[in-house]
Amino acid sequence: MQPNHIGDVSFWYADIGLPQTRRPSLTENTTADVAIIGAGFTGLWAAYYLKKANPALNVLVIEKEFAGFGASGRNGGWCMGTFAWNHEAYAKATSREAVLEMVRELETTVPEIIRVCAEEGIDADIIPAEELMLATNPAQLARMHEAIAHHELWGNAHRVRELSPAEVKQRITAPNVLGAMAVSGMARIQPAKLVRGLAEACERMGVRIAEATEVLSYDQGEIITPKAVVKAPIILRCTEGFTATLPGHKREWLPLNSAQIATVPLPPEVWEKIGWHGHELIGDMNNAYCYCQRTREGRITVGARGVPYKYASQMDNNGEPDAETIRRLTEVLHTHFPEAAAYPIDHAWCGVIAVPRDWCATVGLDRKTGLGWAGGYVGTGVSTANLAGRTLADLALNRDTAIAKFPWVNRRVRQWEPEPFRWFGVHLMYKLLRIADQREARLGIPPSKFAAFGNWLTGRH
Ligand SMILES: Cc1cc2nc3c(=O)[nH]c(=O)nc-3n(C[C@H](O)[C@H](O)[C@H](O)COP(=O)(O)OP(=O)(O)OC[C@H]3O[C@@H](n4cnc5c(N)ncnc54)[C@H](O)[C@@H]3O)c2cc1C
């Protein structure tokens, strides 16, 4: 079944309408106290907190397309207050206590985003919700227990608990559930509404946003765009999955694809069968996991990895996933929500996330050059970008705060391998994850070694 719409950035923009015009682009040379490249969550949160701290500051955000064009306007709307599984790596370079402090701060990002939305009048369909990760075979159940233990070890014991199949059934009806991991303190959002509202809030505070302005290159104190040069003592690079397109950054972060589908709104009788009244963020414990949400108007969105990576870090700008990716996502939808199988897929789209070689997000500022950056969130950037934005603001203002010393600040990591090794490694990893999932589903064996090897291959964990 072909989706009614493919690409066009994302379903979230079909929901609210793509911007019909662009904010004015840069046509004349200009200056700023802080210039930010990229108007996604990271760049906009940085601008927001800079202006909050010092309303007189001259802050300019430069965006190639429009604010929210990137992953911030395309994601699964999981606002999580947690980060990917790399706590050990951060602790190795700093300390366990420092990582726990960062975990505690990250948890505050969800209430902070909800607070700012209320204060700024941003309607982003936010609902506080739990994450519910379903295990549907013994191997997944074992992985779920590992995930719970990991949360408990790294400061989230108060947020995580195991649900029995009967407890899951009280919330949603999904086949073959052997148990689930519930994590509290999260929220469901409509991402394009949040990023659009945040851009407008920044503008109200006096941030200048130049759209349709591609940064061609940048260096200490200077940004080159097609028609104008920007002089700024502090320049913050907030381009995440697109970073590889900037000169000198090709192998820094790997642009990994993530794709989604959205059903048409499902009728009340289907929702009666499925349940899901708490709008939980539902995923599974597959190695190549999925992430789903129930939208404001009763659609189901399902996200997962499709074709994971394009040769030589190429981008797909309009968000058009290939047919095989759409087929796989539809299969995931029908596996977990068979009641939705009779209804059409309304939209399919994709975007890029940034993956550093050690899968650890970073934020930083080189005080000598005034060049800063944040990103590499590996698909958990909706809330992490808020902490990154706050941290970038503190670093730019040279404030001696606790968050400006967290383990991810100024962390350096080696580059990805040149091609064809990069392409081969990532594709092999995802092939192995898929094989592992198929074997686990078929044989009910303990977690497959194929997945462990695939993860090791690319340094995932
Ligand atoms: C399909 C998908 C699903 C996801 N689901 C989730 C989820 O449910 N939960 C979660 O936590 N995370 C999720 N993520 C990840 C999350 O969306 C990102 O980590 C986060 O949005 C990154 O924000 P950002 O501002 O750093 O980057 P982006 O939002 O990608 O913004 C970067 C901006 O830089 C601009 N830009 C690029 N190059 C240039 C240039 N040369 N000059 C000027 N501007 C430039 C781009 O146009 C873009 O607007 C998902 C990502 C994808 C793609």
Coordinates of C-alpha atoms and ligand atoms in Angstrom, one line a residue:
M1 CA 0.0 0.0 0.0
Q2 CA 1.6 3.3 -1.1
P3 CA 1.4 6.2 1.3
N4 CA -0.7 9.1 0.3
H5 CA 2.2 11.5 0.7
I6 CA 6.0 10.9 0.6
G7 CA 8.6 13.4 1.7
D8 CA 7.7 17.0 1.7
V9 CA 9.9 17.4 4.8
S10 CA 7.6 15.5 7.2
F11 CA 4.1 14.7 8.2
W12 CA 4.4 17.3 11.0
Y13 CA 4.4 20.0 8.3
A14 CA 1.5 18.5 6.5
D15 CA -0.3 18.8 9.8
I16 CA 0.5 22.5 10.3
G17 CA 1.4 23.6 6.8
L18 CA 4.9 24.2 5.4
P19 CA 6.0 27.8 5.7
Q20 CA 4.8 29.6 2.5
T21 CA 7.5 32.3 2.7
R22 CA 11.0 32.4 4.1
R23 CA 12.3 34.9 6.6
P24 CA 14.6 37.4 4.8
S25 CA 18.0 36.0 3.8
L26 CA 21.3 37.7 4.4
T27 CA 22.1 40.0 1.5
E28 CA 24.5 42.4 3.2
N29 CA 27.5 42.0 5.4
T30 CA 26.7 42.1 9.0
T31 CA 28.0 41.6 12.6
A32 CA 26.8 39.8 15.6
D33 CA 27.9 39.1 19.2
V34 CA 27.0 35.5 18.7
A35 CA 26.3 33.9 15.3
I36 CA 24.6 30.5 15.2
I37 CA 24.6 28.2 12.2
G38 CA 21.4 26.1 11.9
A39 CA 17.9 26.9 13.2
G40 CA 16.9 23.5 14.7
F41 CA 16.3 22.9 18.4
T42 CA 20.0 23.2 19.3
G43 CA 20.6 26.6 17.6
L44 CA 17.3 28.0 18.7
W45 CA 17.6 26.9 22.3
A46 CA 21.1 28.4 22.4
A47 CA 19.7 31.7 21.0
Y48 CA 16.8 31.6 23.5
Y49 CA 19.0 31.2 26.6
L50 CA 21.6 33.7 25.3
K51 CA 18.9 36.4 25.0
K52 CA 17.3 35.4 28.4
A53 CA 20.7 35.8 30.0
N54 CA 21.5 39.1 28.2
P55 CA 18.7 40.8 26.3
A56 CA 21.1 43.3 24.8
L57 CA 23.1 40.6 23.0
N58 CA 23.1 40.7 19.2
V59 CA 22.3 37.1 18.3
L60 CA 22.0 36.0 14.6
V61 CA 20.8 32.5 13.5
I62 CA 21.7 31.6 10.0
E63 CA 19.5 28.8 8.4
K64 CA 20.0 27.2 5.0
E65 CA 16.3 26.5 4.4
F66 CA 13.7 27.4 7.1
A67 CA 13.7 27.2 10.9
G68 CA 12.8 23.5 11.7
F69 CA 13.7 22.1 8.3
G70 CA 16.0 19.5 9.8
A71 CA 15.5 16.7 12.2
S72 CA 13.8 19.1 14.7
G73 CA 10.8 19.3 12.4
R74 CA 10.8 15.6 11.4
N75 CA 11.4 13.5 14.5
G76 CA 9.2 11.0 16.5
G77 CA 8.2 13.5 19.1
W78 CA 9.8 11.6 22.0
C79 CA 10.9 14.2 24.5
M80 CA 12.8 11.9 26.8
G81 CA 15.2 13.6 29.2
T82 CA 17.6 10.7 28.8
F83 CA 20.5 10.0 26.4
A84 CA 21.7 7.0 24.5
W85 CA 23.6 4.2 26.2
N86 CA 27.0 5.7 26.5
H87 CA 27.3 6.6 30.2
E88 CA 30.4 4.4 30.7
A89 CA 32.3 6.2 27.9
Y90 CA 31.6 9.6 29.5
A91 CA 32.5 8.2 33.0
K92 CA 35.8 6.8 31.7
A93 CA 37.0 10.2 30.7
T94 CA 35.6 12.0 33.8
S95 CA 33.9 10.3 36.8
R96 CA 30.7 8.4 37.6
E97 CA 29.5 11.2 39.8
A98 CA 29.9 13.8 37.0
V99 CA 27.8 11.6 34.7
L100 CA 25.2 11.1 37.3
E101 CA 25.0 14.9 37.7
M102 CA 24.5 15.2 33.9
V103 CA 21.8 12.5 34.1
R104 CA 20.0 14.5 36.8
E105 CA 20.2 17.7 34.8
L106 CA 19.0 16.0 31.6
E107 CA 15.9 14.8 33.4
T108 CA 15.0 18.5 34.1
T109 CA 14.9 19.2 30.3
V110 CA 11.4 17.8 29.9
P111 CA 9.7 20.0 32.6
E112 CA 11.9 22.9 31.3
I113 CA 10.6 22.5 27.8
I114 CA 7.0 22.2 29.1
R115 CA 7.6 25.3 31.2
V116 CA 8.9 27.4 28.3
C117 CA 6.0 26.3 26.1
A118 CA 3.6 27.5 28.7
E119 CA 5.5 30.8 29.2
E120 CA 5.9 31.5 25.5
G121 CA 2.4 30.3 24.5
I122 CA 3.8 27.5 22.3
D123 CA 1.1 24.9 21.5
A124 CA 3.2 21.8 20.7
D125 CA 0.6 19.1 21.6
I126 CA 2.8 18.3 24.6
I127 CA 1.5 15.6 26.9
P128 CA 3.6 14.3 29.8
A129 CA 3.9 10.6 29.1
E130 CA 5.8 7.4 29.9
E131 CA 8.0 5.5 27.6
L132 CA 6.8 1.9 27.1
M133 CA 9.3 -0.4 25.5
L134 CA 7.7 -3.7 24.6
A135 CA 9.4 -7.1 24.7
T136 CA 7.8 -9.7 22.5
N137 CA 10.2 -12.6 22.6
P138 CA 12.6 -14.0 25.3
A139 CA 15.7 -12.4 23.8
Q140 CA 14.0 -9.0 23.9
L141 CA 12.9 -9.7 27.5
A142 CA 16.5 -10.3 28.4
R143 CA 17.6 -7.1 26.7
M144 CA 14.8 -5.3 28.5
H145 CA 16.2 -6.5 31.9
E146 CA 19.6 -5.2 30.8
A147 CA 18.1 -1.8 29.9
I148 CA 16.3 -1.6 33.3
A149 CA 19.6 -2.5 35.1
H150 CA 21.4 0.2 33.0
H151 CA 18.8 2.8 34.0
E152 CA 19.1 1.8 37.6
L153 CA 22.9 1.9 37.6
W154 CA 23.0 5.3 35.9
G155 CA 20.7 7.4 38.1
N156 CA 17.3 6.6 36.7
A157 CA 16.1 4.0 39.2
H158 CA 13.3 6.3 40.3
R159 CA 12.0 6.6 36.7
V160 CA 12.1 3.0 35.5
R161 CA 10.1 -0.2 36.3
E162 CA 9.1 -3.4 34.7
L163 CA 5.5 -4.0 33.7
S164 CA 4.0 -7.5 33.4
P165 CA 2.0 -8.5 30.3
A166 CA -1.2 -8.0 32.3
E167 CA -0.1 -4.5 33.3
V168 CA 0.8 -3.7 29.7
K169 CA -2.7 -4.9 28.6
Q170 CA -4.3 -2.4 30.9
R171 CA -2.7 0.3 28.8
I172 CA -2.4 -1.1 25.2
T173 CA -3.4 -4.1 23.3
A174 CA -0.4 -5.4 21.3
P175 CA 0.3 -9.0 20.3
N176 CA 2.9 -11.3 22.0
V177 CA 3.9 -9.0 24.8
L178 CA 6.0 -10.7 27.4
G179 CA 6.6 -7.6 29.4
A180 CA 7.6 -3.9 29.1
M181 CA 10.0 -1.4 30.5
A182 CA 8.2 1.8 31.6
V183 CA 10.2 5.0 32.0
S184 CA 8.5 8.0 33.5
G185 CA 9.2 11.8 33.2
M186 CA 8.9 12.0 29.4
A187 CA 6.6 13.8 27.1
R188 CA 5.0 13.4 23.7
I189 CA 5.3 16.4 21.3
Q190 CA 4.4 17.6 17.8
P191 CA 8.0 18.5 16.8
A192 CA 7.3 21.0 14.0
K193 CA 4.9 22.9 16.3
L194 CA 7.6 23.1 19.0
V195 CA 10.4 24.2 16.7
R196 CA 8.2 26.8 14.9
G197 CA 7.0 28.2 18.2
L198 CA 10.5 28.3 19.6
A199 CA 11.7 30.3 16.5
E200 CA 8.9 32.8 17.0
A201 CA 9.7 33.1 20.7
C202 CA 13.4 33.8 19.8
E203 CA 12.3 36.5 17.3
R204 CA 10.1 38.1 19.9
M205 CA 13.2 38.4 22.1
G206 CA 15.1 40.1 19.4
V207 CA 17.0 37.2 17.8
R208 CA 17.5 37.7 14.1
I209 CA 16.9 34.6 12.0
A210 CA 18.1 34.7 8.4
E211 CA 16.5 31.9 6.4
A212 CA 17.4 30.6 2.9
T213 CA 21.0 31.5 3.7
E214 CA 23.5 28.7 3.4
V215 CA 26.7 28.9 5.3
L216 CA 29.4 28.0 2.7
S217 CA 32.3 28.0 5.2
Y218 CA 33.3 29.5 8.5
D219 CA 36.4 30.2 10.5
Q220 CA 37.5 32.2 13.5
G221 CA 35.3 35.3 13.6
E222 CA 33.9 35.0 10.1
I223 CA 31.0 33.2 8.3
I224 CA 30.8 33.1 4.5
T225 CA 27.3 33.0 2.9
P226 CA 26.5 33.4 -0.8
K227 CA 25.8 37.1 -0.6
A228 CA 27.1 38.3 2.8
V229 CA 30.0 37.9 5.2
V230 CA 29.1 37.8 8.9
K231 CA 31.7 38.9 11.5
A232 CA 31.2 37.5 15.0
P233 CA 33.6 36.7 17.9
I234 CA 31.5 33.6 18.8
I235 CA 30.2 31.2 16.2
L236 CA 28.2 28.2 17.2
R237 CA 27.8 25.3 14.7
C238 CA 24.4 23.7 15.3
T239 CA 23.9 21.7 12.1
E240 CA 23.8 18.1 13.6
G241 CA 23.0 15.5 10.9
F242 CA 24.0 18.1 8.1
T243 CA 27.5 18.8 9.6
A244 CA 29.2 16.6 7.0
T245 CA 28.2 19.0 4.3
L246 CA 30.4 21.8 5.8
P247 CA 33.9 22.0 4.6
G248 CA 36.4 20.3 6.9
H249 CA 33.7 18.3 8.8
K250 CA 33.0 15.4 6.3
R251 CA 34.0 12.6 8.7
E252 CA 33.2 14.2 12.0
W253 CA 29.7 12.9 12.5
L254 CA 28.1 10.2 10.3
P255 CA 24.6 11.3 9.0
L256 CA 22.4 8.3 9.8
N257 CA 18.9 8.1 8.3
S258 CA 15.8 7.6 10.3
A259 CA 12.4 7.2 8.7
Q260 CA 8.8 7.3 9.8
I261 CA 5.2 6.7 8.6
A262 CA 1.9 8.1 9.9
T263 CA -1.4 6.4 9.4
V264 CA -4.6 8.3 8.7
P265 CA -6.5 9.2 11.8
L266 CA -7.9 5.9 13.2
P267 CA -11.6 5.8 14.1
P268 CA -12.8 5.5 17.8
E269 CA -13.7 1.8 17.5
V270 CA -10.0 1.0 16.6
W271 CA -8.8 3.1 19.6
E272 CA -11.2 1.3 21.8
K273 CA -9.4 -2.0 20.9
I274 CA -5.9 -0.6 21.1
G275 CA -6.3 1.5 24.2
W276 CA -3.2 3.7 24.5
H277 CA -5.1 6.4 26.4
G278 CA -2.0 7.6 28.2
H279 CA -0.3 8.6 24.9
E280 CA 2.8 6.6 26.0
L281 CA 5.9 6.7 23.8
I282 CA 5.8 3.1 22.6
G283 CA 8.8 1.3 21.2
D284 CA 10.2 -2.2 21.2
M285 CA 13.2 -4.0 22.4
N286 CA 14.3 -5.2 18.9
N287 CA 17.9 -4.5 18.1
A288 CA 16.8 -2.3 15.3
Y289 CA 14.2 -0.8 17.6
C290 CA 11.1 1.2 16.6
Y291 CA 9.5 4.3 18.1
C292 CA 5.8 5.1 17.9
Q293 CA 3.5 7.9 19.0
R294 CA -0.3 8.4 19.1
T295 CA -0.8 11.8 17.7
R296 CA -3.2 14.6 18.7
E297 CA -5.8 13.5 16.1
G298 CA -5.5 9.8 16.6
R299 CA -2.9 8.7 14.1
I300 CA -0.1 6.2 14.8
T301 CA 3.4 7.2 13.7
V302 CA 6.1 4.5 13.5
G303 CA 9.7 5.3 13.1
A304 CA 12.8 3.1 12.6
R305 CA 16.0 2.8 10.7
G306 CA 15.5 2.3 6.9
V307 CA 18.4 2.4 4.5
P308 CA 20.7 3.6 7.3
Y309 CA 23.4 5.6 5.5
K310 CA 24.1 7.0 2.0
Y311 CA 27.5 6.6 0.5
A312 CA 30.0 9.4 1.2
S313 CA 27.6 11.0 3.8
Q314 CA 25.1 12.2 1.2
M315 CA 22.0 14.0 2.3
D316 CA 18.4 13.5 1.4
N317 CA 16.9 16.9 1.7
N318 CA 13.2 16.5 1.0
G319 CA 12.8 13.6 3.3
E320 CA 11.8 10.9 0.8
P321 CA 12.3 7.4 2.1
D322 CA 12.7 4.5 -0.4
A323 CA 10.0 1.9 -1.0
E324 CA 11.8 -0.9 1.0
T325 CA 12.0 1.4 4.1
I326 CA 8.3 2.2 3.9
R327 CA 7.5 -1.5 3.5
R328 CA 9.6 -2.3 6.7
L329 CA 7.9 0.4 8.7
T330 CA 4.5 -0.7 7.6
E331 CA 5.4 -4.3 8.7
V332 CA 6.4 -3.0 12.1
L333 CA 3.1 -1.0 12.4
H334 CA 1.0 -4.1 11.5
T335 CA 3.0 -6.3 13.9
H336 CA 2.4 -4.2 16.9
F337 CA -1.0 -2.7 16.0
P338 CA -2.8 -5.2 13.7
E339 CA -6.0 -3.3 14.2
A340 CA -4.4 -0.5 12.1
A341 CA -3.7 -2.8 9.1
A342 CA -7.0 -2.0 7.4
Y343 CA -6.2 1.8 7.3
P344 CA -4.0 3.6 4.8
I345 CA -0.6 5.0 5.5
D346 CA -1.0 8.8 5.0
H347 CA 2.6 10.0 5.0
A348 CA 6.2 8.6 4.9
W349 CA 9.3 10.7 5.5
C350 CA 12.8 10.6 6.7
G351 CA 15.6 12.7 8.1
V352 CA 19.2 12.5 9.3
I353 CA 20.7 12.2 12.8
A354 CA 24.4 12.7 13.6
V355 CA 26.5 9.9 15.0
P356 CA 30.0 10.5 16.4
R357 CA 32.5 7.7 16.1
D358 CA 32.0 6.9 19.8
W359 CA 28.2 7.5 19.7
C360 CA 28.6 10.2 22.4
A361 CA 27.0 13.6 22.0
T362 CA 29.2 16.6 22.7
V363 CA 28.9 20.4 23.2
G364 CA 31.8 22.7 23.3
L365 CA 33.5 26.0 22.7
D366 CA 37.1 26.6 21.8
R367 CA 37.9 29.7 23.8
K368 CA 40.9 30.7 21.6
T369 CA 38.9 30.7 18.4
G370 CA 35.4 31.4 19.6
L371 CA 34.1 28.5 17.6
G372 CA 31.6 26.3 19.3
W373 CA 29.3 23.3 18.5
A374 CA 26.8 20.9 19.8
G375 CA 25.2 17.7 18.5
G376 CA 25.9 14.0 17.8
Y377 CA 22.8 13.1 19.8
V378 CA 22.4 9.8 18.0
G379 CA 18.6 10.2 17.7
T380 CA 17.8 11.5 21.2
G381 CA 18.1 15.2 20.5
V382 CA 14.6 16.5 21.2
S383 CA 15.3 17.1 24.9
T384 CA 19.1 16.9 24.8
A385 CA 19.2 19.9 22.5
N386 CA 17.7 21.9 25.3
L387 CA 20.6 21.1 27.6
A388 CA 23.0 21.7 24.8
G389 CA 21.5 25.1 24.1
R390 CA 21.7 26.1 27.7
T391 CA 25.3 24.9 27.8
L392 CA 26.3 26.7 24.7
A393 CA 24.8 29.9 26.1
D394 CA 26.8 29.5 29.3
L395 CA 30.0 28.8 27.4
A396 CA 29.5 31.7 25.0
L397 CA 28.9 34.0 28.0
N398 CA 31.9 32.5 29.8
R399 CA 29.8 31.6 32.8
D400 CA 31.3 29.4 35.4
T401 CA 28.2 27.1 35.8
A402 CA 27.9 23.4 36.7
I403 CA 26.5 22.5 33.3
A404 CA 29.4 24.1 31.5
K405 CA 31.7 21.4 33.1
F406 CA 29.6 18.3 32.4
P407 CA 31.4 15.3 30.9
W408 CA 30.2 16.0 27.4
V409 CA 31.6 19.5 27.3
N410 CA 34.6 19.9 25.0
R411 CA 34.9 16.1 24.6
R412 CA 36.9 15.3 21.5
V413 CA 36.6 12.1 19.5
R414 CA 38.3 10.6 16.4
Q415 CA 36.8 10.9 13.0
W416 CA 34.9 8.2 11.1
E417 CA 36.9 6.1 8.6
P418 CA 37.1 7.2 4.9
E419 CA 34.9 5.6 2.4
P420 CA 34.2 2.8 1.5
F421 CA 34.9 1.6 5.1
R422 CA 32.3 4.0 6.6
W423 CA 29.5 2.8 4.2
F424 CA 30.5 -0.9 4.6
G425 CA 30.7 -0.7 8.4
V426 CA 27.3 1.0 9.0
H427 CA 25.5 -1.2 6.4
L428 CA 27.0 -4.3 7.9
M429 CA 26.0 -3.3 11.4
Y430 CA 22.4 -2.8 10.5
K431 CA 22.3 -6.0 8.4
L432 CA 23.6 -7.8 11.5
L433 CA 21.0 -6.2 13.7
R434 CA 18.2 -7.3 11.4
I435 CA 19.6 -10.9 11.2
A436 CA 19.8 -10.9 15.0
D437 CA 16.2 -9.7 15.3
Q438 CA 15.0 -12.4 12.8
R439 CA 16.9 -15.2 14.6
E440 CA 15.6 -14.0 18.0
A441 CA 12.0 -13.9 16.8
R442 CA 12.3 -17.3 15.1
L443 CA 14.3 -19.3 17.6
G444 CA 13.5 -17.5 20.9
I445 CA 17.2 -17.7 21.7
P446 CA 19.1 -15.5 24.1
P447 CA 20.2 -12.1 22.7
S448 CA 22.0 -12.9 19.4
K449 CA 25.8 -12.4 19.1
F450 CA 25.2 -11.0 15.6
A451 CA 23.9 -7.8 17.2
A452 CA 26.8 -7.6 19.7
F453 CA 29.2 -7.9 16.8
G454 CA 27.4 -5.3 14.8
N455 CA 27.4 -2.8 17.6
W456 CA 31.1 -3.5 18.4
L457 CA 31.9 -3.0 14.7
T458 CA 30.8 0.7 14.7
G459 CA 31.7 1.5 18.3
R460 CA 28.1 1.7 19.4
H461 CA 28.6 0.0 22.7
Ligands
LIG1 C1 13.2 10.7 11.6 C2 13.8 11.2 12.9 C3 13.2 10.8 14.1 C4 13.7 11.2 15.4 N1 13.0 11.0 16.5 C5 13.5 11.5 17.7 C6 12.7 11.3 18.9 O1 11.6 10.8 18.9 N2 13.2 11.8 20.0 C7 14.5 12.4 20.1 O2 14.9 12.8 21.2 N3 15.2 12.6 18.9 C8 14.7 12.2 17.8 N4 15.4 12.4 16.6 C9 16.6 13.2 16.7 C10 16.3 14.7 16.9 O3 15.3 15.1 16.1 C11 17.6 15.5 16.7 O4 18.6 15.1 17.5 C12 17.4 17.0 16.9 O5 16.3 17.5 16.3 C13 18.6 17.8 16.4 O6 18.4 19.2 16.5 P1 19.5 20.1 15.8 O7 19.0 21.5 16.0 O8 20.8 19.8 16.4 O9 19.6 19.7 14.3 P2 18.5 19.9 13.1 O10 17.1 20.0 13.6 O11 18.8 18.9 12.1 O12 18.9 21.4 12.6 C14 20.1 21.7 11.9 C15 19.7 22.8 11.0 O13 20.9 23.3 10.3 C16 20.6 23.7 9.0 N5 21.8 23.7 8.2 C17 22.5 22.6 7.8 N6 23.5 23.0 7.0 C18 23.5 24.4 7.0 C19 24.4 25.4 6.4 N7 25.4 25.0 5.7 N8 24.0 26.6 6.6 C20 23.0 27.0 7.3 N9 22.1 26.1 7.9 C21 22.4 24.8 7.8 C22 19.5 22.7 8.6 O14 18.7 23.2 7.5 C23 18.7 22.5 9.9 O15 17.6 23.3 9.9 C24 14.9 12.0 15.4 C25 15.5 12.4 14.2 C26 15.0 12.0 13.0 C27 15.6 12.4 11.7

